[in-house]
Amino acid sequence: MEQVVVSAPRSRVRYGMLALVFVNVVINYLDRSNLAVAASSLSKDLQLSSVEMGYIFSAFGWTYAILQVPGGLVADRFGPRVLYAFCLITWSLATVFQGFARGFVSLFGLRLATGAFEAPSYPINNRIVTSWFPDNERAAATAMYVSGQFIGLAFLTPVLVTIQYYAGWKGLFFITGLVGLIWGVIWYFLYRDPLEHPGVNQAELEYIEEGGGLFRGQKRGATAAKVWSAANLKLVLSGRTLWGVYLAQFAVNATLWFFLTWFPTYLVKYRGLDFIKSGYLASIPFLAACAGVLLSGFLSDNLVKKGWSVSAARKMPIIVGLILSVSIVGANYTNDTAFIIFFMAFSFFGAGMALISWVFVSLLAPRHLIGLTGGVFNFMGNLASIIVPIVIGYLAKDGDFKPALVFIGALGLVGACSYIFLVGKIERRG
């Protein structure tokens, strides 16, 4: 009698690991955006001008952007489990200390520290998704963890506003920092790489690897020390395709950083909305951005499965999203609160669609330089976190916010043109 061999069903541990990354991203953006919620009250207490607030809003980006390449190298050399725990705990401590800030210098310095300790986070996210997911699931997985920044902020912005209302801006920093400290410990005990996780079976490992997942050869070792070299840096800084993606990421992040910094102040100071009411209205664009990034990720993966070229399937949602983001300018032509929020939400929906662009790091990076390429990509994109808040501070210093919205909309158009005219064939560089 012939024996029938029944193979064990494929485990789905990768989804649990993605859920952990999702929470990391929520906390990551909680500690980036809490200053935006605190800004209107904090600026009054510390007597800070709009130009000074522009520099404080940008301080996070100075260290965050500059340290993206080193952060990518660190992500290539050290395991996500220990490195992410370290980052979570240190940036959360910096957040707690912001509650003790007494003026421009101390607050600026602590925002610099927050940006420095968060710098490796997105290169680590990309490495985790590249390790745990095959190519045909990677855009959706990227969309899922990127959506964490919007889902978290959409539902937590009213909570943050309420916390500040009752506990003040100092209490807001204390509470958000404490949440990150606790989660850093939880992450350390729960996360494992594919080859180290006790719950993953051989069927899932084979499925990931056969689909292009890169979890072998990513352990720490002597080769990791050789990642940094002039030749490797030149490789990830060369070529029209990568530069097109880098430039477009700057444009995408320009819209994102407006919402992470000036948006609540825009509603309260420049549009005259009640502080508590603004907290609830501010959540609507974040929900729209979440819908945009999820739609874009699943649409892109489905187009690949239906036979579209990888190039077309990955670029099309991003180009459409960047064009939609230009609609932010429409808020300049209405005084109706409902229409203001509509234009803001529609614009952020488009920017959300474009934020699956992290998938291009997995597609274009040399296999041994995924962390380094991710670091350069995030550095280029996060130059917006330095430039945009400062430029807005100067543009709005006389009480007129309209030029600032035109500036953001124009950058969205530049990003769309970058994908249309600069990004060519999608293929890995080595």
Short mmCIF file of C-alpha atoms in Angstrom, two decimals:
data_model
loop_
_atom_site.label_atom_id
_atom_site.label_comp_id
_atom_site.label_asym_id
_atom_site.label_seq_id
_atom_site.Cartn_x
_atom_site.Cartn_y
_atom_site.Cartn_z
CA MET A 1 0.00 0.00 0.00
CA GLU A 2 1.43 3.35 -1.07
CA GLN A 3 2.18 5.68 1.83
CA VAL A 4 0.80 9.20 1.51
CA VAL A 5 3.04 11.93 2.88
CA VAL A 6 1.12 14.92 4.17
CA SER A 7 3.23 18.05 4.39
CA ALA A 8 2.72 20.36 7.33
CA PRO A 9 0.77 23.53 6.56
CA ARG A 10 2.91 26.60 6.04
CA SER A 11 3.30 28.71 9.17
CA ARG A 12 2.50 32.42 9.04
CA VAL A 13 4.95 33.81 11.53
CA ARG A 14 5.91 36.61 9.13
CA TYR A 15 2.58 38.34 9.77
CA GLY A 16 3.25 38.40 13.51
CA MET A 17 6.66 39.97 12.90
CA LEU A 18 5.03 42.54 10.62
CA ALA A 19 2.57 43.38 13.41
CA LEU A 20 5.49 44.11 15.75
CA VAL A 21 7.06 46.42 13.15
CA PHE A 22 3.67 48.12 12.76
CA VAL A 23 3.62 48.98 16.48
CA ASN A 24 7.21 50.25 16.25
CA VAL A 25 6.18 52.63 13.47
CA VAL A 26 3.18 53.87 15.46
CA ILE A 27 5.44 54.74 18.41
CA ASN A 28 8.08 56.14 16.07
CA TYR A 29 5.65 58.65 14.63
CA LEU A 30 4.01 59.33 17.97
CA ASP A 31 7.33 60.70 19.17
CA ARG A 32 7.88 62.65 15.94
CA SER A 33 4.47 64.31 15.98
CA ASN A 34 3.87 64.99 19.69
CA LEU A 35 5.72 68.29 19.27
CA ALA A 36 3.22 69.33 16.59
CA VAL A 37 0.35 68.82 19.05
CA ALA A 38 2.21 70.64 21.81
CA ALA A 39 3.42 73.48 19.58
CA SER A 40 0.67 76.07 20.01
CA SER A 41 0.78 75.86 23.84
CA LEU A 42 4.53 75.26 24.11
CA SER A 43 5.43 78.23 21.89
CA LYS A 44 3.38 80.54 24.13
CA ASP A 45 4.89 79.22 27.38
CA LEU A 46 8.47 79.37 26.07
CA GLN A 47 7.87 82.55 24.02
CA LEU A 48 9.03 81.08 20.70
CA SER A 49 8.39 82.80 17.34
CA SER A 50 7.17 81.02 14.19
CA VAL A 51 10.71 81.11 12.78
CA GLU A 52 12.12 79.58 15.99
CA MET A 53 9.39 76.92 15.92
CA GLY A 54 10.33 76.18 12.30
CA TYR A 55 13.89 75.42 13.41
CA ILE A 56 12.68 73.33 16.37
CA PHE A 57 10.34 71.37 14.08
CA SER A 58 13.30 70.75 11.78
CA ALA A 59 15.75 69.73 14.52
CA PHE A 60 14.59 66.10 14.47
CA GLY A 61 15.36 65.95 10.76
CA TRP A 62 18.89 67.30 11.05
CA THR A 63 20.26 64.29 12.88
CA TYR A 64 17.70 61.84 11.46
CA ALA A 65 18.64 62.63 7.86
CA ILE A 66 22.39 62.98 8.41
CA LEU A 67 22.55 59.65 10.23
CA GLN A 68 20.55 57.67 7.67
CA VAL A 69 23.63 56.29 5.93
CA PRO A 70 25.34 55.33 9.22
CA GLY A 71 21.94 54.00 10.35
CA GLY A 72 21.74 51.83 7.25
CA LEU A 73 25.23 50.50 7.88
CA VAL A 74 24.33 49.73 11.49
CA ALA A 75 21.19 47.94 10.26
CA ASP A 76 23.34 45.80 7.96
CA ARG A 77 25.75 44.92 10.77
CA PHE A 78 23.55 44.36 13.83
CA GLY A 79 20.42 42.30 14.26
CA PRO A 80 17.01 44.05 14.32
CA ARG A 81 16.12 42.56 17.69
CA VAL A 82 18.84 44.26 19.76
CA LEU A 83 19.25 47.37 17.60
CA TYR A 84 15.53 48.23 17.51
CA ALA A 85 15.20 47.73 21.28
CA PHE A 86 18.14 50.08 21.82
CA CYS A 87 16.66 52.70 19.49
CA LEU A 88 13.19 52.53 21.03
CA ILE A 89 14.48 52.97 24.56
CA THR A 90 16.93 55.80 23.79
CA TRP A 91 14.60 57.92 21.64
CA SER A 92 11.85 57.44 24.23
CA LEU A 93 14.18 58.73 26.97
CA ALA A 94 14.88 61.79 24.81
CA THR A 95 11.12 62.26 24.48
CA VAL A 96 10.61 62.14 28.25
CA PHE A 97 13.31 64.79 28.78
CA GLN A 98 11.56 67.14 26.33
CA GLY A 99 9.03 67.64 29.09
CA PHE A 100 11.80 69.40 31.06
CA ALA A 101 12.76 71.80 28.24
CA ARG A 102 13.00 75.43 29.31
CA GLY A 103 13.69 77.20 26.04
CA PHE A 104 14.84 77.06 22.44
CA VAL A 105 18.28 75.56 23.07
CA SER A 106 17.23 72.68 25.33
CA LEU A 107 14.24 71.75 23.18
CA PHE A 108 16.27 71.97 19.97
CA GLY A 109 18.98 69.73 21.48
CA LEU A 110 16.51 67.10 22.65
CA ARG A 111 14.82 66.99 19.24
CA LEU A 112 18.27 66.47 17.73
CA ALA A 113 18.74 63.51 20.09
CA THR A 114 15.33 62.04 19.18
CA GLY A 115 16.19 62.18 15.49
CA ALA A 116 19.60 60.59 16.08
CA PHE A 117 18.20 57.58 17.94
CA GLU A 118 15.34 57.08 15.46
CA ALA A 119 17.72 57.19 12.47
CA PRO A 120 18.21 53.41 12.01
CA SER A 121 14.49 52.62 12.33
CA TYR A 122 13.36 52.61 8.69
CA PRO A 123 16.47 50.86 7.35
CA ILE A 124 15.73 48.20 10.02
CA ASN A 125 12.08 48.04 8.91
CA ASN A 126 13.16 47.50 5.32
CA ARG A 127 15.63 44.81 6.31
CA ILE A 128 12.96 42.98 8.33
CA VAL A 129 10.44 43.04 5.46
CA THR A 130 13.12 41.98 2.97
CA SER A 131 14.01 39.06 5.26
CA TRP A 132 10.49 37.92 6.13
CA PHE A 133 8.52 38.46 2.89
CA PRO A 134 8.80 37.21 -0.72
CA ASP A 135 8.81 39.74 -3.56
CA ASN A 136 5.13 39.31 -4.41
CA GLU A 137 4.05 40.27 -0.87
CA ARG A 138 6.59 42.96 -0.18
CA ALA A 139 4.73 46.05 -1.40
CA ALA A 140 1.69 45.08 0.67
CA ALA A 141 3.90 44.36 3.69
CA THR A 142 5.63 47.72 3.23
CA ALA A 143 2.24 49.41 2.94
CA MET A 144 1.08 47.72 6.14
CA TYR A 145 3.94 48.93 8.30
CA VAL A 146 4.01 52.39 6.68
CA SER A 147 0.28 52.66 7.40
CA GLY A 148 1.18 52.44 11.09
CA GLN A 149 2.27 56.07 11.05
CA PHE A 150 -1.14 57.14 9.76
CA ILE A 151 -3.39 54.75 11.67
CA GLY A 152 -1.56 55.58 14.88
CA LEU A 153 -1.71 59.33 14.33
CA ALA A 154 -5.31 59.26 13.08
CA PHE A 155 -6.61 57.53 16.18
CA LEU A 156 -4.09 58.90 18.66
CA THR A 157 -4.06 62.59 17.67
CA PRO A 158 -7.35 63.23 19.54
CA VAL A 159 -5.88 61.28 22.46
CA LEU A 160 -2.71 63.40 22.39
CA VAL A 161 -4.76 66.58 22.27
CA THR A 162 -6.83 65.39 25.25
CA ILE A 163 -3.68 64.45 27.21
CA GLN A 164 -2.24 67.90 26.63
CA TYR A 165 -5.52 69.55 27.56
CA TYR A 166 -5.50 67.86 30.98
CA ALA A 167 -1.78 67.23 31.62
CA GLY A 168 -0.17 70.08 29.67
CA TRP A 169 2.54 69.80 27.05
CA LYS A 170 5.02 68.55 29.65
CA GLY A 171 2.73 65.65 30.57
CA LEU A 172 2.30 64.88 26.86
CA PHE A 173 6.03 64.29 26.47
CA PHE A 174 6.25 62.26 29.69
CA ILE A 175 3.43 59.89 28.71
CA THR A 176 4.44 59.32 25.08
CA GLY A 177 8.04 58.67 26.15
CA LEU A 178 6.96 56.14 28.77
CA VAL A 179 4.96 54.19 26.18
CA GLY A 180 8.08 53.80 24.03
CA LEU A 181 10.23 52.68 26.95
CA ILE A 182 7.80 49.87 27.81
CA TRP A 183 7.42 48.76 24.19
CA GLY A 184 11.21 48.63 23.67
CA VAL A 185 11.42 45.88 26.28
CA ILE A 186 8.44 44.00 24.79
CA TRP A 187 10.01 44.14 21.30
CA TYR A 188 13.26 42.58 22.57
CA PHE A 189 11.42 39.59 24.01
CA LEU A 190 9.11 38.99 21.03
CA TYR A 191 11.09 39.60 17.79
CA ARG A 192 13.33 37.04 16.05
CA ASP A 193 14.86 36.76 12.55
CA PRO A 194 13.49 33.98 10.27
CA LEU A 195 16.24 31.45 10.97
CA GLU A 196 16.03 32.06 14.72
CA HIS A 197 12.27 32.10 15.31
CA PRO A 198 10.99 28.93 17.02
CA GLY A 199 7.55 29.22 15.43
CA VAL A 200 8.51 29.34 11.76
CA ASN A 201 8.51 26.02 9.89
CA GLN A 202 10.48 24.86 6.87
CA ALA A 203 7.54 25.37 4.50
CA GLU A 204 7.34 29.07 5.35
CA LEU A 205 11.12 29.50 5.07
CA GLU A 206 11.09 27.88 1.63
CA TYR A 207 8.15 30.01 0.52
CA ILE A 208 9.94 33.20 1.58
CA GLU A 209 13.28 32.23 0.06
CA GLU A 210 11.90 30.90 -3.23
CA GLY A 211 9.93 34.14 -3.58
CA GLY A 212 13.02 36.31 -3.21
CA GLY A 213 13.20 36.82 0.55
CA LEU A 214 16.77 37.53 1.66
CA PHE A 215 17.21 36.05 5.12
CA ARG A 216 20.33 33.95 4.50
CA GLY A 217 23.69 35.62 4.79
CA GLN A 218 22.26 38.46 6.89
CA LYS A 219 23.79 37.34 10.13
CA ARG A 220 26.44 39.56 11.66
CA GLY A 221 29.94 38.72 10.58
CA ALA A 222 33.17 39.89 9.03
CA THR A 223 31.57 40.73 5.68
CA ALA A 224 29.26 43.24 7.34
CA ALA A 225 32.27 45.30 8.37
CA LYS A 226 33.15 45.71 4.69
CA VAL A 227 29.81 47.29 3.78
CA TRP A 228 31.19 50.78 4.25
CA SER A 229 33.53 51.69 1.42
CA ALA A 230 33.83 54.42 -1.17
CA ALA A 231 33.01 51.89 -3.89
CA ASN A 232 29.80 50.74 -2.21
CA LEU A 233 28.70 54.30 -1.51
CA LYS A 234 29.41 55.23 -5.12
CA LEU A 235 27.30 52.27 -6.25
CA VAL A 236 24.22 53.40 -4.34
CA LEU A 237 24.74 57.04 -5.38
CA SER A 238 25.07 56.32 -9.09
CA GLY A 239 22.49 55.91 -11.78
CA ARG A 240 19.52 57.95 -12.94
CA THR A 241 16.98 55.45 -11.60
CA LEU A 242 18.11 55.67 -7.97
CA TRP A 243 18.42 59.45 -8.14
CA GLY A 244 14.91 59.68 -9.55
CA VAL A 245 13.60 57.66 -6.60
CA TYR A 246 15.62 59.73 -4.12
CA LEU A 247 14.30 63.03 -5.48
CA ALA A 248 10.71 61.82 -5.49
CA GLN A 249 11.05 60.64 -1.89
CA PHE A 250 12.02 64.17 -0.90
CA ALA A 251 8.80 65.40 -2.50
CA VAL A 252 6.67 62.76 -0.75
CA ASN A 253 8.23 63.59 2.61
CA ALA A 254 7.61 67.30 2.08
CA THR A 255 3.87 66.70 2.36
CA LEU A 256 4.35 64.24 5.21
CA TRP A 257 6.44 66.65 7.27
CA PHE A 258 3.97 69.47 6.83
CA PHE A 259 1.38 67.26 8.51
CA LEU A 260 3.82 66.06 11.18
CA THR A 261 4.89 69.58 12.15
CA TRP A 262 2.87 72.63 11.09
CA PHE A 263 -0.59 71.15 10.41
CA PRO A 264 -2.11 71.48 13.93
CA THR A 265 -0.67 75.00 14.24
CA TYR A 266 -2.11 75.85 10.81
CA LEU A 267 -5.58 74.82 11.96
CA VAL A 268 -5.44 76.60 15.33
CA LYS A 269 -3.37 79.72 14.62
CA TYR A 270 -3.97 80.41 10.95
CA ARG A 271 -7.52 79.04 10.58
CA GLY A 272 -8.78 79.90 14.05
CA LEU A 273 -10.12 76.48 15.05
CA ASP A 274 -10.71 75.43 18.66
CA PHE A 275 -7.77 73.36 20.00
CA ILE A 276 -9.83 70.30 20.98
CA LYS A 277 -11.86 70.45 17.76
CA SER A 278 -8.67 70.72 15.72
CA GLY A 279 -7.42 67.48 17.28
CA TYR A 280 -10.37 65.54 15.90
CA LEU A 281 -10.32 67.26 12.51
CA ALA A 282 -6.56 66.70 12.23
CA SER A 283 -7.13 62.95 12.41
CA ILE A 284 -9.10 62.91 9.13
CA PRO A 285 -6.13 63.51 6.78
CA PHE A 286 -4.16 60.80 8.57
CA LEU A 287 -6.99 58.32 7.98
CA ALA A 288 -7.02 59.37 4.32
CA ALA A 289 -3.25 58.85 4.08
CA CYS A 290 -3.64 55.41 5.63
CA ALA A 291 -6.26 54.51 3.02
CA GLY A 292 -3.92 55.78 0.31
CA VAL A 293 -0.91 53.74 1.36
CA LEU A 294 -2.94 50.53 1.84
CA LEU A 295 -4.71 50.95 -1.51
CA SER A 296 -1.42 51.62 -3.25
CA GLY A 297 0.38 48.62 -1.74
CA PHE A 298 -2.31 46.06 -2.48
CA LEU A 299 -3.03 47.55 -5.92
CA SER A 300 0.64 47.39 -6.85
CA ASP A 301 0.99 43.74 -5.76
CA ASN A 302 -2.20 42.78 -7.62
CA LEU A 303 -0.97 44.43 -10.81
CA VAL A 304 2.23 42.36 -10.60
CA LYS A 305 0.18 39.17 -10.11
CA LYS A 306 -1.94 40.08 -13.14
CA GLY A 307 1.12 40.25 -15.37
CA TRP A 308 2.02 43.93 -15.33
CA SER A 309 5.72 44.66 -15.45
CA VAL A 310 7.27 45.34 -12.05
CA SER A 311 8.28 48.78 -13.27
CA ALA A 312 4.74 49.83 -14.27
CA ALA A 313 3.01 48.17 -11.32
CA ARG A 314 5.25 49.82 -8.75
CA LYS A 315 5.49 53.27 -10.36
CA MET A 316 1.89 53.89 -11.43
CA PRO A 317 0.30 54.25 -7.94
CA ILE A 318 3.18 56.47 -6.80
CA ILE A 319 2.89 58.84 -9.77
CA VAL A 320 -0.88 59.11 -9.36
CA GLY A 321 -0.46 59.74 -5.64
CA LEU A 322 2.10 62.52 -6.11
CA ILE A 323 -0.16 64.26 -8.62
CA LEU A 324 -3.09 64.05 -6.17
CA SER A 325 -0.93 65.54 -3.40
CA VAL A 326 -0.79 68.83 -5.31
CA SER A 327 -4.45 69.39 -4.33
CA ILE A 328 -3.26 70.79 -0.98
CA VAL A 329 -3.15 74.17 -2.74
CA GLY A 330 -6.96 74.08 -2.94
CA ALA A 331 -7.17 74.97 0.77
CA ASN A 332 -5.94 78.45 -0.14
CA TYR A 333 -9.16 79.16 -1.99
CA THR A 334 -11.75 78.46 0.71
CA ASN A 335 -12.60 79.57 4.23
CA ASP A 336 -15.03 76.70 4.80
CA THR A 337 -13.59 74.31 7.41
CA ALA A 338 -15.11 71.27 5.69
CA PHE A 339 -13.44 72.12 2.38
CA ILE A 340 -10.13 72.92 4.06
CA ILE A 341 -10.11 69.47 5.66
CA PHE A 342 -11.22 67.91 2.36
CA PHE A 343 -8.27 69.37 0.43
CA MET A 344 -5.88 68.42 3.21
CA ALA A 345 -7.22 64.85 3.35
CA PHE A 346 -7.23 64.41 -0.45
CA SER A 347 -3.65 65.67 -0.66
CA PHE A 348 -2.47 63.40 2.15
CA PHE A 349 -4.32 60.47 0.55
CA GLY A 350 -2.15 61.02 -2.52
CA ALA A 351 1.03 61.31 -0.49
CA GLY A 352 0.06 58.07 1.26
CA MET A 353 -0.22 56.32 -2.11
CA ALA A 354 3.32 57.43 -2.92
CA LEU A 355 4.79 56.16 0.34
CA ILE A 356 5.11 52.57 -0.88
CA SER A 357 8.26 53.90 -2.56
CA TRP A 358 10.30 51.99 0.06
CA VAL A 359 9.64 48.90 -2.08
CA PHE A 360 12.13 50.30 -4.61
CA VAL A 361 14.93 49.86 -2.09
CA SER A 362 14.25 46.12 -2.04
CA LEU A 363 14.03 46.05 -5.85
CA LEU A 364 17.00 48.24 -6.74
CA ALA A 365 19.53 47.76 -3.94
CA PRO A 366 22.50 45.42 -4.36
CA ARG A 367 21.74 42.32 -2.30
CA HIS A 368 24.56 42.96 0.15
CA LEU A 369 23.78 46.69 0.49
CA ILE A 370 20.07 46.80 1.30
CA GLY A 371 20.66 48.62 4.57
CA LEU A 372 23.10 51.11 3.03
CA THR A 373 20.79 51.82 0.08
CA GLY A 374 17.87 52.22 2.47
CA GLY A 375 19.95 54.65 4.49
CA VAL A 376 20.81 56.79 1.46
CA PHE A 377 17.18 56.66 0.26
CA ASN A 378 15.88 57.74 3.66
CA PHE A 379 18.58 60.44 3.94
CA MET A 380 17.54 62.00 0.65
CA GLY A 381 13.86 61.83 1.54
CA ASN A 382 14.32 63.17 5.03
CA LEU A 383 16.20 66.23 3.90
CA ALA A 384 12.59 67.41 3.63
CA SER A 385 12.25 67.10 7.40
CA ILE A 386 15.00 69.72 7.72
CA ILE A 387 14.16 72.06 4.87
CA VAL A 388 10.35 72.07 4.79
CA PRO A 389 9.58 73.13 8.42
CA ILE A 390 12.14 75.96 8.23
CA VAL A 391 10.91 77.22 4.86
CA ILE A 392 7.30 77.15 6.10
CA GLY A 393 8.33 79.09 9.23
CA TYR A 394 9.76 81.87 7.07
CA LEU A 395 6.92 81.81 4.53
CA ALA A 396 4.29 82.11 7.28
CA LYS A 397 6.09 84.58 9.55
CA ASP A 398 3.89 87.49 8.44
CA GLY A 399 0.68 85.60 9.18
CA ASP A 400 -0.10 84.34 5.66
CA PHE A 401 0.10 80.55 5.23
CA LYS A 402 -0.90 80.46 1.53
CA PRO A 403 2.68 80.56 0.11
CA ALA A 404 3.58 77.59 2.32
CA LEU A 405 0.82 75.44 0.81
CA VAL A 406 1.87 76.44 -2.72
CA PHE A 407 5.42 75.38 -1.82
CA ILE A 408 4.23 71.93 -0.66
CA GLY A 409 2.04 71.43 -3.74
CA ALA A 410 4.86 72.38 -6.12
CA LEU A 411 7.14 69.77 -4.57
CA GLY A 412 4.48 67.09 -5.16
CA LEU A 413 4.49 67.97 -8.86
CA VAL A 414 8.30 67.77 -8.95
CA GLY A 415 8.11 64.28 -7.42
CA ALA A 416 5.65 63.06 -10.05
CA CYS A 417 7.88 64.40 -12.84
CA SER A 418 10.84 62.63 -11.27
CA TYR A 419 9.14 59.22 -11.56
CA ILE A 420 7.86 59.97 -15.06
CA PHE A 421 11.10 61.29 -16.58
CA LEU A 422 13.99 60.01 -14.42
CA VAL A 423 13.07 56.56 -13.11
CA GLY A 424 13.62 54.07 -15.91
CA LYS A 425 13.75 50.29 -15.94
CA ILE A 426 13.54 48.69 -12.50
CA GLU A 427 16.42 46.26 -11.96
CA ARG A 428 18.76 45.39 -9.13
CA ARG A 429 22.22 46.96 -9.25
CA GLY A 430 24.42 43.99 -8.37
#
